[in-house]
Coordinates of C-alpha atoms in Angstrom, one line a residue:
X1 CA 19.0 10.3 9.8
X2 CA 17.8 13.0 11.8
X3 CA 16.4 12.3 15.2
X4 CA 12.8 13.8 15.1
X5 CA 11.3 12.1 18.1
X6 CA 11.4 15.3 20.2
X7 CA 11.1 18.0 17.5
X8 CA 7.4 19.3 16.5
X9 CA 5.6 17.7 13.8
X10 CA 5.1 20.3 10.8
X11 CA 4.6 18.8 7.2
X12 CA 3.4 20.8 4.6
X13 CA 2.2 20.0 1.0
X14 CA 0.5 22.2 -1.2
X15 CA -2.9 20.7 -0.2
X16 CA -2.9 19.8 3.1
X17 CA -0.5 20.8 6.4
X18 CA 0.3 17.8 9.0
X19 CA 1.2 19.3 12.4
X20 CA 0.8 18.8 15.9
X21 CA -2.3 19.7 17.6
X22 CA -2.7 23.1 19.8
X23 CA -5.4 23.7 22.2
X24 CA -7.0 25.6 19.7
X25 CA -7.7 22.8 17.8
X26 CA -9.8 21.0 20.1
X27 CA -13.4 22.6 19.5
X28 CA -13.0 21.2 15.5
X29 CA -11.8 18.1 16.5
X30 CA -14.7 17.1 18.9
X31 CA -17.1 18.9 16.6
X32 CA -16.2 16.4 13.8
X33 CA -16.4 13.7 16.3
X34 CA -19.7 14.3 17.2
X35 CA -21.1 14.5 13.6
X36 CA -24.0 12.3 13.3
X37 CA -22.2 10.2 10.6
X38 CA -19.1 9.6 12.5
X39 CA -21.3 8.7 15.9
X40 CA -23.4 6.4 13.4
X41 CA -20.5 4.6 12.4
X42 CA -18.9 4.2 15.7
X43 CA -22.5 3.5 17.2
X44 CA -22.1 6.5 19.9
X45 CA -25.0 8.5 21.3
X46 CA -25.3 12.2 21.0
X47 CA -24.4 12.7 24.6
X48 CA -22.3 14.7 27.0
X49 CA -20.6 11.4 27.6
X50 CA -19.4 11.3 24.1
X51 CA -18.4 14.6 23.7
X52 CA -16.3 14.4 27.3
X53 CA -14.4 11.1 25.8
X54 CA -13.6 13.0 22.3
X55 CA -12.1 15.9 24.4
X56 CA -10.5 13.3 26.6
X57 CA -8.7 11.7 23.5
X58 CA -7.6 15.2 22.1
X59 CA -5.9 15.8 25.3
X60 CA -4.4 12.4 25.3
X61 CA -2.6 13.5 22.1
X62 CA -1.5 16.8 23.2
X63 CA 0.0 15.0 26.1
X64 CA 1.8 12.7 24.2
X65 CA 3.9 15.7 22.5
X66 CA 5.3 16.4 25.7
X67 CA 6.7 12.8 26.4
X68 CA 10.4 12.2 26.3
X69 CA 11.2 10.4 24.5
X70 CA 8.3 10.7 22.1
X71 CA 6.9 7.6 21.0
X72 CA 3.0 8.6 19.6
X73 CA 2.7 11.1 17.3
X74 CA -1.0 11.7 16.5
X75 CA -1.3 14.9 14.4
X76 CA -4.2 16.9 12.7
X77 CA -4.5 17.0 9.1
X78 CA -5.7 20.7 8.0
X79 CA -6.5 22.6 4.7
X80 CA -3.3 24.1 3.5
X81 CA -5.2 27.3 2.8
X82 CA -8.0 27.5 4.8
X83 CA -6.6 25.6 8.1
X84 CA -9.8 24.0 8.8
X85 CA -9.1 20.6 10.4
X86 CA -9.8 17.6 7.9
X87 CA -9.1 15.0 10.5
X88 CA -6.0 13.4 12.2
X89 CA -3.5 10.6 11.3
X90 CA -0.7 9.0 13.7
X91 CA 2.3 6.6 14.1
X92 CA 2.2 5.0 17.5
X93 CA 5.7 3.3 18.7
X94 CA 4.5 2.9 22.6
X95 CA 4.3 -0.9 23.4
X96 CA 5.6 -2.1 20.0
X97 CA 8.8 -3.6 18.8
X98 CA 11.8 -1.1 18.0
X99 CA 11.5 0.3 14.7
X100 CA 7.8 -0.5 14.4
X101 CA 4.8 1.8 15.0
X102 CA 1.1 1.5 14.3
X103 CA -0.7 4.0 11.8
X104 CA -4.2 5.3 12.2
X105 CA -5.9 7.8 9.9
X106 CA -9.4 9.3 10.8
X107 CA -11.1 11.9 8.5
X108 CA -13.8 14.3 9.0
X109 CA -16.9 12.9 8.0
X110 CA -17.2 16.2 5.5
X111 CA -13.8 14.5 3.9
X112 CA -15.2 10.9 3.6
X113 CA -14.3 9.7 0.0
X114 CA -11.7 12.3 -0.5
X115 CA -9.3 9.5 -1.6
X116 CA -6.5 12.1 -2.8
X117 CA -6.5 13.6 0.6
X118 CA -6.4 10.4 2.3
X119 CA -3.3 9.4 -0.1
X120 CA -1.6 12.4 0.4
X121 CA -1.9 12.4 4.2
X122 CA -0.6 8.6 4.5
X123 CA 2.3 9.1 2.1
X124 CA 3.4 12.1 3.9
X125 CA 3.2 10.4 7.2
X126 CA 4.8 7.4 6.2
X127 CA 7.6 9.6 4.7
X128 CA 8.0 11.0 7.8
X129 CA 8.0 7.6 9.9
X130 CA 10.5 5.9 7.5
X131 CA 12.8 8.8 6.9
X132 CA 12.6 10.9 10.0
X133 CA 11.7 8.7 12.7
X134 CA 13.8 5.5 11.3
X135 CA 10.9 3.1 11.3
X136 CA 11.3 -0.4 9.6
X137 CA 7.9 -1.2 10.0
X138 CA 4.1 0.3 9.9
X139 CA 1.3 -1.7 10.6
X140 CA -2.5 -0.9 11.1
X141 CA -5.9 -2.5 11.2
X142 CA -9.4 -1.6 9.9
X143 CA -12.9 -3.2 9.6
X144 CA -13.3 -5.4 6.8
X145 CA -16.1 -3.2 5.7
X146 CA -14.1 -0.3 5.1
X147 CA -12.7 -1.2 1.7
X148 CA -11.4 2.3 1.4
X149 CA -8.7 2.0 3.8
X150 CA -7.9 -1.7 2.6
X151 CA -7.5 -0.6 -0.7
X152 CA -5.2 2.3 0.4
X153 CA -3.1 0.3 2.1
X154 CA -2.4 -2.1 -0.6
X155 CA -2.2 0.8 -2.7
X156 CA 1.0 1.6 -0.8
X157 CA 2.7 -1.7 -0.8
X158 CA 1.4 -3.2 2.3
X159 CA 0.3 -6.7 2.9
X160 CA -2.7 -8.2 5.0
X161 CA -1.4 -9.9 7.5
X162 CA -4.4 -11.3 9.7
X163 CA -8.1 -11.1 10.1
X164 CA -9.9 -11.4 13.5
X165 CA -12.9 -10.3 15.3
X166 CA -13.4 -6.4 15.9
X167 CA -14.5 -4.4 18.7
X168 CA -18.5 -4.3 19.3
X169 CA -19.0 -1.6 16.6
X170 CA -17.5 -3.7 13.8
X171 CA -19.3 -6.7 15.0
X172 CA -22.6 -5.1 15.1
X173 CA -22.1 -4.3 11.2
X174 CA -21.0 -7.7 10.5
X175 CA -17.3 -6.9 10.1
X176 CA -14.3 -8.3 11.1
X177 CA -10.7 -6.2 11.9
X178 CA -8.0 -6.8 9.0
X179 CA -4.3 -5.8 10.1
X180 CA -1.9 -4.9 7.7
X181 CA 1.7 -4.5 7.4
X182 CA 3.9 -2.4 5.3
X183 CA 8.0 -2.5 5.7
X184 CA 10.3 0.3 4.7
X185 CA 11.7 -1.5 1.5
X186 CA 8.5 -2.4 0.3
X187 CA 7.4 1.5 0.4
X188 CA 10.4 2.6 -1.3
X189 CA 10.0 -0.2 -4.0
X190 CA 6.4 1.0 -4.7
X191 CA 7.2 4.5 -4.7
X192 CA 10.1 3.5 -7.2
X193 CA 7.7 2.1 -9.3
X194 CA 5.1 4.9 -9.3

């Protein structure tokens, strides 16, 4: 199995490209995080502090690319034709047991509801994690009010493992956090059945 941990990530698909962020992507990333719909979801104000927090998060993603060994892969989702940033997706192994990573997906508000985009990004990232990084399990969490993500996780063969109180922004919406887990074997079985 090839070791992809310290190679740049570039995954091409006919609709989207998943790739490591570059400094030139910062403005697009911060712009979608400053969108009023995004800020409303997380109860964030339109303020210089919110912009600074988004910029710092982006810079953390860039910093992860230089770590040796690389354990965190937070990469951009881009339109294959226009190059427009559509969101980001990640697999984070730091502080996890061996061969386990946490997946996170975030679509820009203009892309909310684009299920095919989410399916493509998740499928490509799962394939990368299981085949290139040698992962055995991918986990994740979402708010129970985010039924779309919960549905996507189960569509890929994941099982819901736990429900617990979530962060303040979830609690304010009356949501709780739902954890899910997907093994390589379950993912391969689901893939073979399609």
